[in-house]
Coordinates of C-alpha atoms and ligand atoms in Angstrom, one line a residue:
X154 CA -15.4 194.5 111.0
X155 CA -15.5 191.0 112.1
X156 CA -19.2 190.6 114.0
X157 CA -19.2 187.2 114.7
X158 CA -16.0 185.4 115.4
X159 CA -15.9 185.8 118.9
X160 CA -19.9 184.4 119.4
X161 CA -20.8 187.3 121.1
X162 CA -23.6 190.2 119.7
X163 CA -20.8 193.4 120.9
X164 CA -18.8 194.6 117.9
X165 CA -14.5 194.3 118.3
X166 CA -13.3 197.3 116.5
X167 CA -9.7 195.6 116.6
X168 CA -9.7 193.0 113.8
X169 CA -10.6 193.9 110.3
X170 CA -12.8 191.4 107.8
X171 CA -11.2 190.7 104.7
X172 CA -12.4 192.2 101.5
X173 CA -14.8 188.6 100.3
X174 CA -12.9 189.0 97.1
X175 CA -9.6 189.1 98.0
X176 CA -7.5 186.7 97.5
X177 CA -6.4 185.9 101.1
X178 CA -8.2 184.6 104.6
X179 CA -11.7 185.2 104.7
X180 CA -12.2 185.7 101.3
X181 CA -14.5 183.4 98.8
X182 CA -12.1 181.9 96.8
X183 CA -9.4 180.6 99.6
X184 CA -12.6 179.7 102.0
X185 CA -14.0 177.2 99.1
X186 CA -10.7 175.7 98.8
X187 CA -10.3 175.4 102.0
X188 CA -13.7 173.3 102.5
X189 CA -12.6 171.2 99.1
X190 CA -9.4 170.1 100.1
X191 CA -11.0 168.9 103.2
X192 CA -13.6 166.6 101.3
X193 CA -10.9 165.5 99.3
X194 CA -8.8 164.3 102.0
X195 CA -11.6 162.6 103.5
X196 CA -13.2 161.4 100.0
X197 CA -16.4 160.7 101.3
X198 CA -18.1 157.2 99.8
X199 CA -21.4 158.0 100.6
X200 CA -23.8 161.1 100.9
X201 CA -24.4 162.8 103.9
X202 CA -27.8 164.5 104.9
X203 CA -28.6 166.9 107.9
X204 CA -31.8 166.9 109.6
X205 CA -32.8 169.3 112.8
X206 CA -33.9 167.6 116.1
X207 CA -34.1 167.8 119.6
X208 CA -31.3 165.5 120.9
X209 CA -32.9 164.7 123.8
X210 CA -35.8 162.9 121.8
X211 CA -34.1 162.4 118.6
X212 CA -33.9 158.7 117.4
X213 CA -31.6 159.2 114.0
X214 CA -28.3 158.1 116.2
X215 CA -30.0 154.5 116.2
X216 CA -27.0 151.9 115.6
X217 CA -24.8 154.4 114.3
X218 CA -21.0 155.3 115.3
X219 CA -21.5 158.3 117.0
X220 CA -19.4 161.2 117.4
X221 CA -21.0 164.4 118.9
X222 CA -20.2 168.2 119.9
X223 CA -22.7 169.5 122.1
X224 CA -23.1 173.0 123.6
X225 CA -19.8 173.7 126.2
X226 CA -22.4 174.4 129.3
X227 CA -22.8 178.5 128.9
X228 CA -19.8 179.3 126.6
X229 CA -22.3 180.4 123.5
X230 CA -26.0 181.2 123.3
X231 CA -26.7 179.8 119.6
X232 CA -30.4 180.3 119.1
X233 CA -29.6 184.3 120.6
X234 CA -26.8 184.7 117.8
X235 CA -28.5 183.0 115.3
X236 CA -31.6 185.4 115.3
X237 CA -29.4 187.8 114.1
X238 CA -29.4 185.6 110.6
X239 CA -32.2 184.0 111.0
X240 CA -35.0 187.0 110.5
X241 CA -33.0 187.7 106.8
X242 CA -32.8 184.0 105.7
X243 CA -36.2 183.3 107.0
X244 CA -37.5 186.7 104.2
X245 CA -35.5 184.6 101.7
X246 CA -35.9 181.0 102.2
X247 CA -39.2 180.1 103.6
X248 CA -40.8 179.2 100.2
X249 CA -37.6 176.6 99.7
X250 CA -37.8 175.4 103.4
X251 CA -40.7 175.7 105.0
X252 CA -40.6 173.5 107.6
X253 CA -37.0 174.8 109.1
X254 CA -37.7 178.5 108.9
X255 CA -41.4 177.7 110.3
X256 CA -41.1 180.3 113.6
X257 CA -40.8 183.3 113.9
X258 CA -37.7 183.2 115.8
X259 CA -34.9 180.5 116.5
X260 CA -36.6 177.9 119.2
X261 CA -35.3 179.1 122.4
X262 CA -37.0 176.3 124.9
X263 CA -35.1 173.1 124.2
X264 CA -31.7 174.8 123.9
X265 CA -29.3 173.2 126.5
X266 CA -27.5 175.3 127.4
X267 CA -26.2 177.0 131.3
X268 CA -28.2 180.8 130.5
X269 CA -28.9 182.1 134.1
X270 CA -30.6 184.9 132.4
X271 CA -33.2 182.6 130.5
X272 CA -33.5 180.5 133.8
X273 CA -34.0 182.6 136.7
X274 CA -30.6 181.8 138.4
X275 CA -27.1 180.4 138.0
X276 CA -28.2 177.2 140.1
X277 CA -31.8 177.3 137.8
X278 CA -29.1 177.0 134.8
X279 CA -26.8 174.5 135.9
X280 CA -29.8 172.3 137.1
X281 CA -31.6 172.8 133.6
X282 CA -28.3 172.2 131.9
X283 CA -27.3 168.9 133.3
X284 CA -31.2 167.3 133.5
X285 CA -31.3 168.0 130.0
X286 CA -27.4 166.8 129.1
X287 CA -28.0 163.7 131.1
X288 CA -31.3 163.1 128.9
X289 CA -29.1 163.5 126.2
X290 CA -26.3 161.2 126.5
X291 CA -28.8 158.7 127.8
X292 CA -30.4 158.5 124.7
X293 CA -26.8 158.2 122.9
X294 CA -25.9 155.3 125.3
X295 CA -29.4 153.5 124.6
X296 CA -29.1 154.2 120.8
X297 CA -25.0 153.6 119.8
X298 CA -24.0 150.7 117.9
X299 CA -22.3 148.6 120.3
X300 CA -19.2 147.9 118.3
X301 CA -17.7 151.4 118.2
X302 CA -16.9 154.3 121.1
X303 CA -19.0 157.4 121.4
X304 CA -16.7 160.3 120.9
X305 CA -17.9 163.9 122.4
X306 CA -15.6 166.6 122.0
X307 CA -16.2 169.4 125.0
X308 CA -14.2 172.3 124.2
X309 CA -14.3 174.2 127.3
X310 CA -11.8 175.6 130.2
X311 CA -11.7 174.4 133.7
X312 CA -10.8 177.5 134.7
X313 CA -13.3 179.8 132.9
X314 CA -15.5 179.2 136.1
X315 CA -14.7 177.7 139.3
X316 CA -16.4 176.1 142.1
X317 CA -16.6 177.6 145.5
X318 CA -13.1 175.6 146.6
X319 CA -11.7 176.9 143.1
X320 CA -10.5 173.7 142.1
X321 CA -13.0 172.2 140.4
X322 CA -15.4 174.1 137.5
X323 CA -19.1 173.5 137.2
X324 CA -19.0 173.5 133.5
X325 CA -16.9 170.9 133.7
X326 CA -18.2 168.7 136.7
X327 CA -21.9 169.0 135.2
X328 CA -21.1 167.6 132.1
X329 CA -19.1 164.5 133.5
X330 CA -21.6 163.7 135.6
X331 CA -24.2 163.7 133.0
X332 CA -21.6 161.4 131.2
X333 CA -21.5 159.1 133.8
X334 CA -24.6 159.1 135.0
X335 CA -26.2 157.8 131.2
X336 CA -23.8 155.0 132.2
X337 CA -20.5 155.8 130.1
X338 CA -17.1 154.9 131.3
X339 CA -14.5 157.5 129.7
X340 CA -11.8 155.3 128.4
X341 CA -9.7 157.6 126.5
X342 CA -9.1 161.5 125.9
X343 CA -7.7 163.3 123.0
X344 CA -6.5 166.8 123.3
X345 CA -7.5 167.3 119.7
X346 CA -6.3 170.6 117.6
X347 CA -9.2 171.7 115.8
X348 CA -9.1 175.4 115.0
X349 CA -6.8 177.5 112.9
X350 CA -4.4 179.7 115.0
X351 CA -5.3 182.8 114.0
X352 CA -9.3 182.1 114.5
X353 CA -10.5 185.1 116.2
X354 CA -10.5 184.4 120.0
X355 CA -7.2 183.1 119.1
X356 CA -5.5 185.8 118.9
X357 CA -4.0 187.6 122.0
X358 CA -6.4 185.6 123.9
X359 CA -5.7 182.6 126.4
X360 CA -8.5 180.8 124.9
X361 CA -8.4 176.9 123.8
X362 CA -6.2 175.3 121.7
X363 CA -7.5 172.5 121.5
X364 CA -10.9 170.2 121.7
X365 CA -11.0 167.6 124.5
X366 CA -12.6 164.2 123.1
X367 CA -13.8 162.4 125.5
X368 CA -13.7 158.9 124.3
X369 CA -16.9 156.7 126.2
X370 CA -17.7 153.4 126.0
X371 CA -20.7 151.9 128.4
X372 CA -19.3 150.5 131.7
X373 CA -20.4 147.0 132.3
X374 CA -23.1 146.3 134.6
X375 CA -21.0 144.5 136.7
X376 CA -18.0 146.8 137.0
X377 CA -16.4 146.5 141.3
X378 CA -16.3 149.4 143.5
X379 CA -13.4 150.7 145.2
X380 CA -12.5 152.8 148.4
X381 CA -11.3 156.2 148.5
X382 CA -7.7 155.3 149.3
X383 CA -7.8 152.7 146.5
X384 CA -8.8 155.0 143.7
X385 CA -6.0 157.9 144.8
X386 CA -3.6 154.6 144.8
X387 CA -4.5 153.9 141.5
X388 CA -4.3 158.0 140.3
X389 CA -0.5 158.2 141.8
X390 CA 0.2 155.3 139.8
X391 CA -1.4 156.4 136.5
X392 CA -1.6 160.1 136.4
X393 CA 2.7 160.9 136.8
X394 CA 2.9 158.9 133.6
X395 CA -0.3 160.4 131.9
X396 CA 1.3 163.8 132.6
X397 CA 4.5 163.4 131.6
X398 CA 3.9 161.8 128.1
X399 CA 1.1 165.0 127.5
X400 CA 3.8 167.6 127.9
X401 CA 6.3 165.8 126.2
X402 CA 4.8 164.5 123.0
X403 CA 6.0 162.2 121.1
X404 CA 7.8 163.4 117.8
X405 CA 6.2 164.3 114.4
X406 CA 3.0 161.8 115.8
X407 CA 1.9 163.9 118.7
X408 CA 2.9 167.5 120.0
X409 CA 2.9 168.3 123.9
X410 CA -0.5 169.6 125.0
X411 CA -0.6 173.4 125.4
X412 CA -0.1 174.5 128.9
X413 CA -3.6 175.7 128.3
X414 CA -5.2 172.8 127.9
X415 CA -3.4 171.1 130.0
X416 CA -6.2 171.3 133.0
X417 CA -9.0 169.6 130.2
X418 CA -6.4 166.6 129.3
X419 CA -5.5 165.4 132.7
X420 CA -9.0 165.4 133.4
X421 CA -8.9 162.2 130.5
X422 CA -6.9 159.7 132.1
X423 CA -7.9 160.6 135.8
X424 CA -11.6 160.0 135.0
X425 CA -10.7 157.3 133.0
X426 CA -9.9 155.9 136.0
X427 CA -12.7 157.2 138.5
X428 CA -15.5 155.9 135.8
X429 CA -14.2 152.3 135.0
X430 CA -15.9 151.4 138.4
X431 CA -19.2 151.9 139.6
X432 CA -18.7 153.9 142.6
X433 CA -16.1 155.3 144.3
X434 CA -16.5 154.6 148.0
X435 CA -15.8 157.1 150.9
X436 CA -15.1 156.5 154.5
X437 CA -18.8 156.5 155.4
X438 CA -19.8 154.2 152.2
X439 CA -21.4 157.3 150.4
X440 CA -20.0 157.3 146.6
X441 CA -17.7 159.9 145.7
X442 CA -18.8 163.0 143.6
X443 CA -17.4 163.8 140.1
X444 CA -16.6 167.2 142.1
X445 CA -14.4 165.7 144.4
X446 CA -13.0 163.0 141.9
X447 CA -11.4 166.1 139.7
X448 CA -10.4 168.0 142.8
X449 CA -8.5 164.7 143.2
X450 CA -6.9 164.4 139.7
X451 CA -6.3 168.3 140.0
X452 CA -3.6 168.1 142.5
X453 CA -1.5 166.2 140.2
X454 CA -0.7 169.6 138.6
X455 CA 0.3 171.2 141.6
X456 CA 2.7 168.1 142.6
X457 CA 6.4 168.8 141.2
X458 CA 9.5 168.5 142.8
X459 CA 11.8 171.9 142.3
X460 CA 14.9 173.4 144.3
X461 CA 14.5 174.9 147.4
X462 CA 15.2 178.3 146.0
X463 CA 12.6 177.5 142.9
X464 CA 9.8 176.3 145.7
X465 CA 10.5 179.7 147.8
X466 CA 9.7 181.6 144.6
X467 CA 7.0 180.0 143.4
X468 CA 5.2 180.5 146.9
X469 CA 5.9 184.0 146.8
X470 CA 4.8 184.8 143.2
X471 CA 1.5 183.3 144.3
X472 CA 1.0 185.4 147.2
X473 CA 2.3 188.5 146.4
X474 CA 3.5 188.0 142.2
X475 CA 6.3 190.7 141.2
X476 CA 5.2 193.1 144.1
X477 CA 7.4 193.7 146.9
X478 CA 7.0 192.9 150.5
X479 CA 8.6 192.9 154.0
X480 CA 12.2 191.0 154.2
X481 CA 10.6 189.8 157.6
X482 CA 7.8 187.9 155.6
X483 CA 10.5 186.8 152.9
X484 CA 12.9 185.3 155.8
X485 CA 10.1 182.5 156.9
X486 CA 9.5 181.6 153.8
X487 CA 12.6 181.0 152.8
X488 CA 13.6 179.4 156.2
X489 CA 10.7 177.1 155.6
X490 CA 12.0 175.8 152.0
X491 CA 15.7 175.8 154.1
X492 CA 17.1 178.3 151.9
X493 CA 17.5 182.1 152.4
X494 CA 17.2 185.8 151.2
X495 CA 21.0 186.4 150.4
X496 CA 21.8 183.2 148.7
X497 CA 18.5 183.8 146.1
X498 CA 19.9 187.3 145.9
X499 CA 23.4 186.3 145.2
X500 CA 21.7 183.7 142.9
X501 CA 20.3 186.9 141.2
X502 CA 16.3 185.8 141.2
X503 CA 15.4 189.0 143.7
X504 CA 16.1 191.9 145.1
X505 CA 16.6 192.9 148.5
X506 CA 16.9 196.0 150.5
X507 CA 15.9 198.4 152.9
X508 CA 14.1 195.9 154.3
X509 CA 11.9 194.7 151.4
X510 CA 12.1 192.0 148.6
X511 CA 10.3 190.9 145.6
X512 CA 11.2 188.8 142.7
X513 CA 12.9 190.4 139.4
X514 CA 10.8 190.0 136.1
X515 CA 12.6 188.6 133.5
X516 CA 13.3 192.0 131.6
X517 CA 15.7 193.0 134.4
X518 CA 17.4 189.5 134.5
X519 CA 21.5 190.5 133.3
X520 CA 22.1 189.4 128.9
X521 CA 25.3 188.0 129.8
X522 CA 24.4 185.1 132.2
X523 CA 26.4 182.3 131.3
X524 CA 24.6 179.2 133.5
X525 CA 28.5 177.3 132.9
X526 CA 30.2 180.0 135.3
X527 CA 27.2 180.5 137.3
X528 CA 27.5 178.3 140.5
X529 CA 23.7 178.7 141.8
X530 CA 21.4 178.1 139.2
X531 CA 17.7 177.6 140.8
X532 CA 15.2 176.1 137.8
X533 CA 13.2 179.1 138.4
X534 CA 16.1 181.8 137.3
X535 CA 16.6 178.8 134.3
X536 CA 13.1 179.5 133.1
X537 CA 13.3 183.3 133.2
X538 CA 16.7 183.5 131.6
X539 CA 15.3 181.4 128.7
X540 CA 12.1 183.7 128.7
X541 CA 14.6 187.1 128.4
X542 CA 16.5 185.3 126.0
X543 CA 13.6 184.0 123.5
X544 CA 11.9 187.6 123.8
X545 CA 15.1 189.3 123.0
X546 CA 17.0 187.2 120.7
X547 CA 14.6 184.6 119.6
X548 CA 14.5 180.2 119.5
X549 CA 18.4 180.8 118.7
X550 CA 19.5 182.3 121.3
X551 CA 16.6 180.8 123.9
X552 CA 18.0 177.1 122.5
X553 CA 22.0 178.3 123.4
X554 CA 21.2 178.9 127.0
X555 CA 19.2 175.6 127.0
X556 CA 22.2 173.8 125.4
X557 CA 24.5 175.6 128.0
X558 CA 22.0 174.8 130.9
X559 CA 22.4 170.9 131.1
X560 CA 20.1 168.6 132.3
X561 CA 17.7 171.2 134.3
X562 CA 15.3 171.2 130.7
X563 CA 12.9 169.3 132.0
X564 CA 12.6 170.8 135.1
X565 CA 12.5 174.6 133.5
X566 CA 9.6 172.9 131.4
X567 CA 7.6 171.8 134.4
X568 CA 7.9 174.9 136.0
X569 CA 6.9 177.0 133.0
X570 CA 3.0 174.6 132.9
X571 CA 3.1 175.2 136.3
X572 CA 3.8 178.9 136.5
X573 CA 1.5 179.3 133.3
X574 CA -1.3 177.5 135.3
X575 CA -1.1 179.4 138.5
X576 CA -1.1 182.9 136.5
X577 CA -4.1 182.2 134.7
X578 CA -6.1 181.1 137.8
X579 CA -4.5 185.0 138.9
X580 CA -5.8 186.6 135.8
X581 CA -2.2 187.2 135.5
X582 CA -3.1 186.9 131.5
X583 CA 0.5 188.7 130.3
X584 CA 2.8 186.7 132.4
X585 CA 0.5 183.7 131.4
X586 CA 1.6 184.3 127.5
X587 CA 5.6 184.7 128.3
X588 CA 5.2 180.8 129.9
X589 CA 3.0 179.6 127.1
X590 CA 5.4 181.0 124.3
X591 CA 8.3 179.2 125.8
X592 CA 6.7 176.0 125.8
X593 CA 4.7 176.4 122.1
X594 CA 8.4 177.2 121.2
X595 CA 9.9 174.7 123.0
X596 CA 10.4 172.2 119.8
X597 CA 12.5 174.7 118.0
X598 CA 14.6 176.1 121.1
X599 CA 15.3 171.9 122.2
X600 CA 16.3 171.1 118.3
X601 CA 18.7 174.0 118.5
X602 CA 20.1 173.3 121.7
X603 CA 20.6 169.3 120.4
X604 CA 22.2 171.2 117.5
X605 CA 25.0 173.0 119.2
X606 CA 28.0 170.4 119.6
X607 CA 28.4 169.6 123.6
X608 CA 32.0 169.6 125.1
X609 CA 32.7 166.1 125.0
X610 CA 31.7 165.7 121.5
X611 CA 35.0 164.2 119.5
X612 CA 34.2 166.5 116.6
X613 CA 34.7 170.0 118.7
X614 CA 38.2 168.5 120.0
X615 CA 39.7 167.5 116.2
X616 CA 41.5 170.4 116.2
X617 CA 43.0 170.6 119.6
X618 CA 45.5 168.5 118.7
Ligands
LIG1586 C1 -20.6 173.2 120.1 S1 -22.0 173.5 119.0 C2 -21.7 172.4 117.7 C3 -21.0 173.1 116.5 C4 -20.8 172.3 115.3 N1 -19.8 171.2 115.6 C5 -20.2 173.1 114.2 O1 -19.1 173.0 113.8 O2 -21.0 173.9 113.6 C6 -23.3 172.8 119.8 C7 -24.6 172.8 119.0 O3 -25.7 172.2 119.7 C8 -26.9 172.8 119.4 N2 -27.9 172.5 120.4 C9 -28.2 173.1 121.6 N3 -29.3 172.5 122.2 C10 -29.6 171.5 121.4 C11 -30.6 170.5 121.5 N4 -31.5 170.4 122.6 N5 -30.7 169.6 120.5 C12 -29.9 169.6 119.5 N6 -28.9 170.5 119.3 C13 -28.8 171.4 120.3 C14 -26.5 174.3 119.3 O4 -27.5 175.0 118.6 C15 -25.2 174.2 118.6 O5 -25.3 174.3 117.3

């Protein structure tokens, strides 16, 4: 039984811990060589030490490169897990280190992290957390050597809590604004991969893929302001760009950011923006808030351009997902988007009848589609036929009906971030997976689409003759 994957004190019955001296994951012998072929890739030069102090007071970062990863606001309560170990090592170890296993228990007082039940109330938490973070990166700023970047990696999702408005997450906002506050200007952010896939909330779960690094360097004294309007001028210039090179990649060098971290990584190059200056000025002259700077650079992921029939769907999956509802309410919808019922029904994306609609799931799309005959293809009946397809017959067959589809790939790509997005805000965590496993598969399904020779290609006509 694994205990303490997940960071939590409740046993999972699900996953079974390897037998330590087996000759697979989680056993001695593959853990050790895992751990030695890291240190000889990196092939240290000099010896490292650890030492325990308080970051807020600690003074060993003096004129160092720093590169940190502090606690991700109320994610994990370390010193409460850790008293689970420590009360055994403590019996063992005390004679060899006195000074570290000195209390009782783990110190509980300095730990910064967002506990409301340690604090007395979520706002108690979130205050504590951010005086305390602030305090923190403070003390980095004042003690970094001034040649290199400070790199602080925050692994934590924007949507695991959300403000009131539900477009911005305190976790998130609290620990920018400590950022900035200590004086940082974020000038870079790396969606980093830094766990093995099958780590434990991995598995099934829509947890992390990645690690954001933030990447800060300390904003000059003199940095300008700028006005409201200026800074969203700035964002629609930068952030289309930003967004599209993310979800792209870039060949064997960079794979496209996981739809699931997509929300941490566009919060990189927006802030990059909103921190190079030292205020953002609103209409009255007050400066703008972190909060409403990543409400902001949220939008972007909201803004795409789609068919009418694709736009029509998407509205009505968010209000009323795979359910059905009145034809009435379905009409003015899809008067608004200037389409209509019977064309998306002849386009084969819903069903409608006895006066109700709602939108088919991709299990009950039909297995002989063929997108050359079809003459109404809407991106969003794209993206579900390339779903039923990867599900039923794999990256082959998925990467056929790409290869048949045209120049709509990008489009169904967008839409499948978009839809993957909106379903986790939903708690829609099933459908959420089905987008997400098109994109994570989307190398393989594109290389064999590229594979399969197109019509025009001189090579398929050699024989016609
Ligand atoms: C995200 S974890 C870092 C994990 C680490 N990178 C590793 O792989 O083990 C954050 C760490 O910050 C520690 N921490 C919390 N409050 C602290 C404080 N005031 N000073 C120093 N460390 C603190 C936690 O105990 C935890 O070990």
């Amino acid at each position: 039984m694994n205990l303490f994957g997940k960071h939590a004190i409740p046993m999972t019955w699900d996953y079974p811990e390897a037998a330590i001296l087996a000759d697979t994951v989680g056993g001695f012998a593959p853990a050790s060589e895992y751990i030695a072929g890291c240190i000889g890739k990196l092939s240290p030069a000099a010896s490292g030490f650890a030492t325990q102090a308080d970051a807020q007071t600690q003074t060993i970062s003096s004129l160092k490169t720093i590169s940190t990863d502090p606690p991700y606001y109320d994610n994990i309560g370390y010193a409460d897990l850790s008293d689970f170990f420590y009360v055994w090592l403590r019996r063992m170890l005390r004679s060899v280190f006195p000074a570290v296993l000195a209390t009782i228990a783990v110190p509980k007082t300095e730990e910064l992290i967002a506990t409301p039940s340690r604090h007395g109330t979520k706002q108690k938490a979130e205050k504590f957390f951010l005086a305390g973070m602030t305090k923190v990166i403070h003390n980095l700023a004042e003690q970094a050597h001034p040649e290199g970047p400070v790199t602080i990696y925050y692994a934590f999702k924007q949507s695991e809590t959300s403000g009131e408005d539900g477009t911005s997450s305190p976790g998130w906002v609290t620990f920018l604004s400590a950022v900035l506050s200590a004086g940082f200007a974020i000038v870079g952010t790396w969606p980093l991969r830094s766990e093995q896939e099958f780590r434990m909330i991995g598995m099934g779960a829509n947890a992390l893929a990645s690690s954001i690094v933030l990447v800060c360097r300390k904003r000059p004294t003199d940095a300008p302001s700028i006005s409201r309007r200026e800074f969203i001028r700035e964002l629609n210039g930068v952030l289309p760009e930003a967004l599209d090179e993310m979800t792209k990649g870039s060949g064997e060098e960079r794979s496209p950011v996981a739809p699931v971290d997509l929300s941490q990584a566009i919060i990189g190059p927006g802030m990059a923006v909103f921190s190079k200056y030292s205020a953002v000025l609103e209409a009255d002259g007050s400066p703008m808030s972190v909060r409403t700077a990543l409400q902001l650079i949220n939008r972007f992921l909201a803004e795409d351009d789609f068919d009418a029939d694709t736009q029509f769907c998407l509205h009505w999956f968010e209000q009323y997902g795979w359910n059905e509802n009145l034809f009435g309410e379905a009409d003015v919808l899809a008067r608004s988007k200037s389409t209509n019922v019977d064309a998306m029904k002849d386009a084969g994306v819903l069903q409608s009848g006895s006066g109700k609609v709602r939108l088919l799931k991709w299990a009950e799309y039909p297995t002989d589609w063929d997108p050359r005959t079809d003459k109404r293809t809407p991106v969003w009946e794209a993206l579900h036929q390339l779903i039923r397809a990867l599900k039923q017959g794999g990256e082959s067959a998925s990467g056929a009906l790409l290869a048949a589809l045209g120049g709509k790939a990008e489009a169904v790509r967008q839409l499948a971030y978009r839809l993957y997005t909106l379903c986790e805000r939903l708690g829609q965590a099933e459908d959420a997976r089905a987008y997400n496993e098109l994109i994570t598969s989307w190398t393989g399904i594109e290389s064999v689409a590229n594979s399969i020779p197109k019509p025009s290609d001189p090579q398929l006509s050699l024989f016609d003759n």
